[in-house]
Short mmCIF file of C-alpha atoms in Angstrom, two decimals:
data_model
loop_
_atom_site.label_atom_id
_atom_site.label_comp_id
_atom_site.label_asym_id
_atom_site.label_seq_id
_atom_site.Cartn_x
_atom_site.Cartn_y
_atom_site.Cartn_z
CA UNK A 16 -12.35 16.29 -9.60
CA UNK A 17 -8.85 15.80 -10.98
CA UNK A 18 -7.82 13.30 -12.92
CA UNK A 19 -4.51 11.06 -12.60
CA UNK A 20 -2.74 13.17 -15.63
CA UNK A 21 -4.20 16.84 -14.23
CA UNK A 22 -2.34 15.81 -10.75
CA UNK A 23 0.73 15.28 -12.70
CA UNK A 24 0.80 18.33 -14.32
CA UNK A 25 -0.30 20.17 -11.06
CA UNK A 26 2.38 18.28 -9.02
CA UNK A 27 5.23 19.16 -12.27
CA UNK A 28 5.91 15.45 -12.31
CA UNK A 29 8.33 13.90 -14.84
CA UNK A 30 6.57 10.99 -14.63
CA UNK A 31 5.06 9.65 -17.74
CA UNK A 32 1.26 10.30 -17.53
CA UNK A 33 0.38 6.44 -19.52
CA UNK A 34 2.03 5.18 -16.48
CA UNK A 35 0.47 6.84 -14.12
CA UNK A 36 -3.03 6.22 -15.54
CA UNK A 37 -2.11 2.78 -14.96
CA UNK A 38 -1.44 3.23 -11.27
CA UNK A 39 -4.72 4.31 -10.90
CA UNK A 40 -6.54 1.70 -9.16
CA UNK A 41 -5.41 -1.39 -8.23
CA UNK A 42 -6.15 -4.19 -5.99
CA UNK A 43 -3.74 -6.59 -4.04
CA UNK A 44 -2.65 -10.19 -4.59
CA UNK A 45 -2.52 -10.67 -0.83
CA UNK A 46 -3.02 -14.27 -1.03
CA UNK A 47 0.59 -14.97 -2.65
CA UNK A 48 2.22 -13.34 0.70
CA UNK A 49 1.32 -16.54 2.71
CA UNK A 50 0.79 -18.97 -0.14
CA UNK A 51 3.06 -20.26 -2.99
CA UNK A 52 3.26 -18.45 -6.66
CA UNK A 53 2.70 -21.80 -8.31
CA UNK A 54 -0.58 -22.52 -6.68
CA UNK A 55 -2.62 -20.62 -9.13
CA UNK A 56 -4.78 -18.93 -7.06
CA UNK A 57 -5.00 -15.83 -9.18
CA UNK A 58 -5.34 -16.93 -12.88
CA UNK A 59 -5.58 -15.22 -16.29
CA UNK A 60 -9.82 -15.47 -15.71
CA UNK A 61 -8.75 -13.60 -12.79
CA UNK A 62 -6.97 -11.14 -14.11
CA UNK A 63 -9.27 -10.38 -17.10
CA UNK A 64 -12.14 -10.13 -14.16
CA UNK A 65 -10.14 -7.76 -12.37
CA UNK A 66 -9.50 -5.30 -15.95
CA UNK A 67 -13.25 -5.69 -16.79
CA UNK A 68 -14.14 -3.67 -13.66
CA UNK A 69 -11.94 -1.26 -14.62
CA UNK A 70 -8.70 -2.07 -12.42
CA UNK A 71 -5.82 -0.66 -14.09
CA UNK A 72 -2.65 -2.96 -11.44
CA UNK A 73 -2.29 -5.63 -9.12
CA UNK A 74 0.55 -5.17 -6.13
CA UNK A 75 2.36 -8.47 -6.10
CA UNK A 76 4.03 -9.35 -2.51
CA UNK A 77 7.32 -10.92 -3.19
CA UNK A 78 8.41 -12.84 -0.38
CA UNK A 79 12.07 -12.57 -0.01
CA UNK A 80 13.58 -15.48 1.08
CA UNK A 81 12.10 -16.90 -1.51
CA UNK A 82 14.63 -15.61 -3.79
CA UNK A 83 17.38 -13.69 -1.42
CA UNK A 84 20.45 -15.86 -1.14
CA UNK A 85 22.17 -15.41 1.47
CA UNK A 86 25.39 -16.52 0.95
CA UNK A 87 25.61 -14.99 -2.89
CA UNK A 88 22.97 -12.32 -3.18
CA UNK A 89 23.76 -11.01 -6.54
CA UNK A 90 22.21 -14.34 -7.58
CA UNK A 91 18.82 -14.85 -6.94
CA UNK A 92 17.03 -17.99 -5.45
CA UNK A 93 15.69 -19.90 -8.92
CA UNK A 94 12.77 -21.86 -6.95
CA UNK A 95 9.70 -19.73 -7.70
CA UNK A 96 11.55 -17.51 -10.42
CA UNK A 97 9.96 -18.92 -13.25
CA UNK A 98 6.43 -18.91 -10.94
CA UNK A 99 7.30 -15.17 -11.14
CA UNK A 100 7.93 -14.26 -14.27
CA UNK A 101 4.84 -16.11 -15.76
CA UNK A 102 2.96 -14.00 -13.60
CA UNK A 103 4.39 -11.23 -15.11
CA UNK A 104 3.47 -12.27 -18.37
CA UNK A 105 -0.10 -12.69 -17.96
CA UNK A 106 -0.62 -9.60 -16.56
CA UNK A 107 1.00 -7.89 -19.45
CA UNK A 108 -0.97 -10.43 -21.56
CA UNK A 109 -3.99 -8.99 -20.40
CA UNK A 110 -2.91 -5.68 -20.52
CA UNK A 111 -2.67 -5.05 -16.65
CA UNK A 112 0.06 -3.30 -14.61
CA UNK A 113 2.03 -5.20 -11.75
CA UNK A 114 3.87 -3.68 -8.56
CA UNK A 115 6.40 -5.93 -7.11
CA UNK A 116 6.54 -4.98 -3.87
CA UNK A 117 9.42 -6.71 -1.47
CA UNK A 118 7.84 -8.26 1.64
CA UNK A 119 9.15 -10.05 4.73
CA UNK A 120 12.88 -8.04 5.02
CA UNK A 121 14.45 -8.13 8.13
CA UNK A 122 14.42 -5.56 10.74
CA UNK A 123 18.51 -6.01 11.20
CA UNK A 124 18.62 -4.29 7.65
CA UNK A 125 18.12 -0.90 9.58
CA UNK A 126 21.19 -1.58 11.47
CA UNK A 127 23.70 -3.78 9.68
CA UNK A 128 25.58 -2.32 7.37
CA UNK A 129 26.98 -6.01 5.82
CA UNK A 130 23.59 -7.33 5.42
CA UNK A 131 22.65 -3.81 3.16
CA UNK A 132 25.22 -4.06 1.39
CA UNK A 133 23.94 -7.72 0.29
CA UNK A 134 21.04 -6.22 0.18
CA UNK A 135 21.70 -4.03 -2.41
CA UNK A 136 23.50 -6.57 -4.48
CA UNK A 137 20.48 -8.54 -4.34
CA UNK A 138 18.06 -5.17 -5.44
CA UNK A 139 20.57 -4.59 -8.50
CA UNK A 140 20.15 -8.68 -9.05
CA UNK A 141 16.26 -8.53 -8.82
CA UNK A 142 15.81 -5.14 -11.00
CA UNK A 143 18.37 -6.80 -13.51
CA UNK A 144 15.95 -9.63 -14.05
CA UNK A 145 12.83 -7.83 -14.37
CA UNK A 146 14.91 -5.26 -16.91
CA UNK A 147 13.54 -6.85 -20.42
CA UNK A 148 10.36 -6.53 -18.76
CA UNK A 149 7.88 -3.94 -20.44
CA UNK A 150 8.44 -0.57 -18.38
CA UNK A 151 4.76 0.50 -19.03
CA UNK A 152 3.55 -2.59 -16.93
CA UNK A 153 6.10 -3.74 -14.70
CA UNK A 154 6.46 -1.42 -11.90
CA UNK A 155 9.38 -1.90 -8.83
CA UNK A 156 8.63 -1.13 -5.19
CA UNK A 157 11.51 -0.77 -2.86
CA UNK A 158 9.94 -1.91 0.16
CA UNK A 159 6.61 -2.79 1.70
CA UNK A 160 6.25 -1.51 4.50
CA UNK A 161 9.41 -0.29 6.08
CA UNK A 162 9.57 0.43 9.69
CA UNK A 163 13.07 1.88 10.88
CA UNK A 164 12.83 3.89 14.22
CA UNK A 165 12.93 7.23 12.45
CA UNK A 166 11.61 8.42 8.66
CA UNK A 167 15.37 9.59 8.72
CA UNK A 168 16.91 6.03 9.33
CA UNK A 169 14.83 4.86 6.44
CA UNK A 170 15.68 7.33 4.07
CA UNK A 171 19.15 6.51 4.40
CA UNK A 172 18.29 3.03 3.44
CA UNK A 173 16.31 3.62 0.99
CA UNK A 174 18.39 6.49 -1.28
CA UNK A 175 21.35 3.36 -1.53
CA UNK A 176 18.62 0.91 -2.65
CA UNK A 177 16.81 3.31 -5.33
CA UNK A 178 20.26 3.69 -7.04
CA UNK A 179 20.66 -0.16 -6.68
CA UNK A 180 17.60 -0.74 -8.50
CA UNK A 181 18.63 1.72 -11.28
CA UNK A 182 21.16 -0.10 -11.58
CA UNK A 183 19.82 -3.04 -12.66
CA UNK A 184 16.49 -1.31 -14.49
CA UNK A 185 17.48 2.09 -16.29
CA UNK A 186 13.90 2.36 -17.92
CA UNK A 187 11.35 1.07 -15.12
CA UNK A 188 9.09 3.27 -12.17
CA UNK A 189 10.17 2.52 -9.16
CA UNK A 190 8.06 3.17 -6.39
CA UNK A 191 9.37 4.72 -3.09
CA UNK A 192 8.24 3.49 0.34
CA UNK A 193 7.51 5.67 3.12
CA UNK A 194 8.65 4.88 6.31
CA UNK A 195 5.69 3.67 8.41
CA UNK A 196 6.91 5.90 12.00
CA UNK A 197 7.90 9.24 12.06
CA UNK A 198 9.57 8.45 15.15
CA UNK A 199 10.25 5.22 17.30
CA UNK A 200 6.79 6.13 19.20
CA UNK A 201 4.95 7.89 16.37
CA UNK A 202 3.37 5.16 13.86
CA UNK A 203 1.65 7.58 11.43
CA UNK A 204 2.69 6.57 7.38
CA UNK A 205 1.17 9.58 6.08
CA UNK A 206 3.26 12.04 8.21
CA UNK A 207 6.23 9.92 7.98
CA UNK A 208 5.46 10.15 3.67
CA UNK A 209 6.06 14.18 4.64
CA UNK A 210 9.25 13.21 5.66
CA UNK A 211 10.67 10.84 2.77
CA UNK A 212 13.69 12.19 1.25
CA UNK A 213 13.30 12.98 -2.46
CA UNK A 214 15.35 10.81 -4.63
CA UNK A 215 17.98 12.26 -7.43
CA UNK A 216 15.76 9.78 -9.70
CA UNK A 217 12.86 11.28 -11.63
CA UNK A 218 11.32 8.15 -12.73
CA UNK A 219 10.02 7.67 -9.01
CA UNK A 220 6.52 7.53 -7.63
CA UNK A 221 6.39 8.21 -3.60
CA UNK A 222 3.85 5.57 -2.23
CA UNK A 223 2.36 5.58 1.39
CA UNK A 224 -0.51 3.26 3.03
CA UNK A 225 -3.34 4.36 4.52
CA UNK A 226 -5.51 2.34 6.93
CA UNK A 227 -6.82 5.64 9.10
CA UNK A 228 -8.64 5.94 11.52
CA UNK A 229 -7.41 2.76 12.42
CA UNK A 230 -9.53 1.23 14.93
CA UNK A 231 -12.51 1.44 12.63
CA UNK A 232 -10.30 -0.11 9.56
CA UNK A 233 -8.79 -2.93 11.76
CA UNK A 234 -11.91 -3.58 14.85
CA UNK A 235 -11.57 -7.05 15.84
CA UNK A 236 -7.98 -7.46 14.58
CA UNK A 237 -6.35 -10.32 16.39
CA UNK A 238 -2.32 -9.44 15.61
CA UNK A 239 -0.80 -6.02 16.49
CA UNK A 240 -2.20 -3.55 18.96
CA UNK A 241 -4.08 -5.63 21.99
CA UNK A 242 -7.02 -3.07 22.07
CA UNK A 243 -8.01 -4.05 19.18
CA UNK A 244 -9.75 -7.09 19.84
CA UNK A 245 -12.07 -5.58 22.26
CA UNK A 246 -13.33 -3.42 19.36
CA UNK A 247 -16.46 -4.59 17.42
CA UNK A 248 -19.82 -2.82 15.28
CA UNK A 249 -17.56 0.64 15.41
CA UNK A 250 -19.22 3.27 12.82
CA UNK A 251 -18.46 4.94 10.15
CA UNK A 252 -18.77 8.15 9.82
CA UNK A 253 -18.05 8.82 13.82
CA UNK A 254 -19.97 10.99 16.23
CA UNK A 255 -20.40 10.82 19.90
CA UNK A 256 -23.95 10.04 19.32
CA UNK A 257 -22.81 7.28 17.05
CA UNK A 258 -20.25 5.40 19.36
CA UNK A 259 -21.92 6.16 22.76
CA UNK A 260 -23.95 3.06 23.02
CA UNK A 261 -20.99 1.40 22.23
CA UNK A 262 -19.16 2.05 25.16
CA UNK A 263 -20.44 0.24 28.49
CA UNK A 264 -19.84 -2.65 26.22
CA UNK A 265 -16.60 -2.86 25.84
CA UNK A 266 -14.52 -4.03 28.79
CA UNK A 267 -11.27 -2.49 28.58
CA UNK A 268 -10.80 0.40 29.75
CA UNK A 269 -7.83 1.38 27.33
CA UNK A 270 -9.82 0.67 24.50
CA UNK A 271 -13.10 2.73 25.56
CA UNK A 272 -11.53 5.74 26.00
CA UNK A 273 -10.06 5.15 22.53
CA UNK A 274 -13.15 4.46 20.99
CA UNK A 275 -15.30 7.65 22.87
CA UNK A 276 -11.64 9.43 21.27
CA UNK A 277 -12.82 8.31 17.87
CA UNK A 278 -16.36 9.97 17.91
CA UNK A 279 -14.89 13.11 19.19
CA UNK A 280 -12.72 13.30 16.32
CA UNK A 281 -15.61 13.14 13.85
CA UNK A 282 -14.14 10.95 11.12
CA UNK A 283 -15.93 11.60 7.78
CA UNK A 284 -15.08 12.79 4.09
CA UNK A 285 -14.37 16.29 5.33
CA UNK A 286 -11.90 15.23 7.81
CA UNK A 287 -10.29 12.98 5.21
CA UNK A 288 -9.80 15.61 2.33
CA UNK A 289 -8.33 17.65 5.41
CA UNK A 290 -6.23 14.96 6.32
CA UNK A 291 -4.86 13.65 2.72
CA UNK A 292 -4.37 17.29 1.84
CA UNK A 293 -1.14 17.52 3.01
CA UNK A 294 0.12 14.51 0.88
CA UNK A 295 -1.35 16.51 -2.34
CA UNK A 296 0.44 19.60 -0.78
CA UNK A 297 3.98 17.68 -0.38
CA UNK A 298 3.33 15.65 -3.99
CA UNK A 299 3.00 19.36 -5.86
CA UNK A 300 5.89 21.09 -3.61
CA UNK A 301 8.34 18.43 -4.22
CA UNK A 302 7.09 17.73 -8.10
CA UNK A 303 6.46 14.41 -7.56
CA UNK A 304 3.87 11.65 -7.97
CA UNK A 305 2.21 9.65 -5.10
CA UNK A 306 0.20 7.12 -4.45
CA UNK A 307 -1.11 4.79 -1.91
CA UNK A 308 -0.78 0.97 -2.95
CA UNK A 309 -3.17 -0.47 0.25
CA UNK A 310 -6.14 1.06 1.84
CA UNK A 311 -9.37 -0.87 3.13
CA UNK A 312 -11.08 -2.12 5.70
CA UNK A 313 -11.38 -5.79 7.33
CA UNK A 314 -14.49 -6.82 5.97
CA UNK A 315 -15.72 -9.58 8.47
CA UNK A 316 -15.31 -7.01 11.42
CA UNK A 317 -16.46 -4.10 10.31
CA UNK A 318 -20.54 -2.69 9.77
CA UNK A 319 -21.18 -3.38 6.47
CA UNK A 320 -22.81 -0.24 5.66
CA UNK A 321 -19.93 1.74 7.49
CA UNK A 322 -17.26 -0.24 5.37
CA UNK A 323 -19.29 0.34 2.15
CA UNK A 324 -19.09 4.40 2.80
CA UNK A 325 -15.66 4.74 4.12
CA UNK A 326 -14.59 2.33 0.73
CA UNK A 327 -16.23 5.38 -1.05
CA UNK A 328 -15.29 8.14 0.36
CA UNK A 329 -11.88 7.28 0.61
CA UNK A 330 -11.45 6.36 -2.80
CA UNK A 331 -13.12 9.61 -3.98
CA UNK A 332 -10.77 11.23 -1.61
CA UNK A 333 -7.96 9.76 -3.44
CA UNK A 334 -9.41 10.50 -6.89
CA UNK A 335 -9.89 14.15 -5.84
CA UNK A 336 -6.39 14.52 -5.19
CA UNK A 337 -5.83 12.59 -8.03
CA UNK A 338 -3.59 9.70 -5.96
CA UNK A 339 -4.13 6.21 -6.94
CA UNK A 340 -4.80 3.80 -4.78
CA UNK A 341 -5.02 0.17 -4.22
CA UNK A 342 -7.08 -1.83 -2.08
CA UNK A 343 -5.85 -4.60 0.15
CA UNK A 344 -8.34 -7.28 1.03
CA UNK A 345 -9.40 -10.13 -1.36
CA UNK A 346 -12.66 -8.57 -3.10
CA UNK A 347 -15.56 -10.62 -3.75
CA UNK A 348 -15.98 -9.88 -7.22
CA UNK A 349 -19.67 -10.73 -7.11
CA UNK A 350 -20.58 -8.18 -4.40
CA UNK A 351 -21.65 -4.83 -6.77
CA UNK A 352 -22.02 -2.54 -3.61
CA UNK A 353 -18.22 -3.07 -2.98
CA UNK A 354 -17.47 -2.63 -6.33
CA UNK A 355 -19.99 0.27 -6.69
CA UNK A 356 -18.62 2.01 -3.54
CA UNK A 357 -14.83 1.60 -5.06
CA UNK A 358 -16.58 2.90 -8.48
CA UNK A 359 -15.79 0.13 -10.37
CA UNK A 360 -18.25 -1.59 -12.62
CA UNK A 361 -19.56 -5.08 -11.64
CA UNK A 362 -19.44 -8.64 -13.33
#
């Protein structure tokens, strides 16, 4: 199995391996995407919890209009700045790494080239804040989750706002965001991650998602694709033995012939390591680092015991290839099969 600094070295990386190491594995802070910073929801106990199982980072979502200004964007929105930077603080505190990872950006930004432009005023704002920051902790994500038409649109974007952050932070990792289509009717983050353009920036880590296959990782979702919700008890790993009895239950017909799709194509831990190979394959080719800041399943949908081995495998997956990862859903700390299936030790 490779480690974090073996993949480094394999990939010729510039990146320094102490950082990497703490990029390993991570969870997410999803609560603060819907919720206020001040509410102190995730507290120092927290965050000691979290580095006693042998989490290296949290991913922070930072909700933009919470501190984009509109109308002077090289000044940033003082409301939940000081919210912000405490959180900073205790994780550093506690010896923890932090992502800050830009949420809730408007779609216009793909198109508009006066509202980049404040856009990357803000960026070289932001990074300039975070710059006294300690570079071995504090970690700055260009986007979550872009989603121009094309990988091609986004790169465009995205090689004005690396430089942007520079800018503001000459010593901090950013982290790179993969566009999540390839093309305006091809939603697939880990081939569009094939596509990002490399950045004339060696402190850079490329980061993709991965929530595949996703109508076992997101069965029962309510938002996004409509199918979804007609999708309940799908297994993991998938057979056509496995998902047949499944099917004269569900009552669309779009969604059943996705589903009988999904045993065909026999998801399991060989069909990951053939699937994340080609991100190891692009990381070494292109001498660069990558990882993948969410992963996971919804866990009030999905079988228990199918969420428990696709959590494992997964993350083995990742570890083989030496990518660190991060998982998105809230954990409950107190369950030790999740935490044994991510390999982390329990409270």
């Amino acid at each position: 199995m490779y480690s974090f600094v073996k993949a480094a070295n394999r990939s010729k990386s510039t990146i320094k391996t102490s950082r990497l190491s703490t990029l390993s594995k991570g969870f997410n802070l999803e609560h603060w995407q819907g919720h206020e910073l001040t509410d102190g929801f995730y507290t120092k106990t927290t965050l000691l919890q979290y580095k006693s199982l042998g989490l290296t980072y949290t991913r922070l979502p930072v909700v933009l209009p919470k501190f984009f200004n509109d109308s002077n964007p090289s000044v940033l929105k003082k409301d939940s700045l000081a919210a912000l930077d405490t959180i900073i603080q205790m994780h550093i505190k506690t010896g923890l790494g932090i992502i800050l990872s830009p949420f809730n950006h408007p779609y216009e930004l793909y198109s508009d080239p006066v509202l980049l432009e404040k856009y990357l005023a803000f960026f070289k704002a932001f990074a300039t804040h975070l710059s006294s920051t300690n570079p071995e902790n504090v970690f700055l994500e260009v986007m979550n989750e872009p989603w121009a038409e094309t990988s091609q649109d986004w790169n465009k974007i995205q090689l004005r706002l690396i430089p942007a952050i520079r800018s503001g932070a000459p010593n901090h990792t950013i982290i790179a965001s993969s566009n999540l289509r390839v093309t305006i009717y091809d939603w697939n983050n880990v081939q569009a991650l094939l596509k990002t353009q490399i950045a004339k920036d060696e402190n850079v880590v490329y980061n993709f998602h991965f929530y595949e296959p996703f109508i076992f990782t997101h069965q029962g979702a309510t938002w996004g694709w409509s199918a979804l919700k007609f999708m309940n008890t799908i297994p993991y790993p998938s057979t056509p033995r496995a998902v047949a009895p499944l099917l004269n239950q569900i009552p669309d017909s779009q969604a059943r012939q996705i589903v009988e799709n999904y045993g065909k194509e026999t998801w399991n831990r060989v069909k990951l390591l053939n699937v994340l190979s080609s991100v190891a394959d692009w990381a070494e080719t292109n001498g660069v680092s990558v990882i993948c800041n969410e992963f996971g399943v919804i866990p009030w949908t999905a079988p228990r015991d199918s969420r428990l081995r696709y959590l494992k495998d997964v993350k083995e997956v990742f570890e083989f290839y030496g990518i660190g990862w991060g998982n998105w859903f809230i954990p409950n700390l107190e369950d030790k099969e999740v935490m044994q299936a991510l390999g982390l030790k329990s409270l």
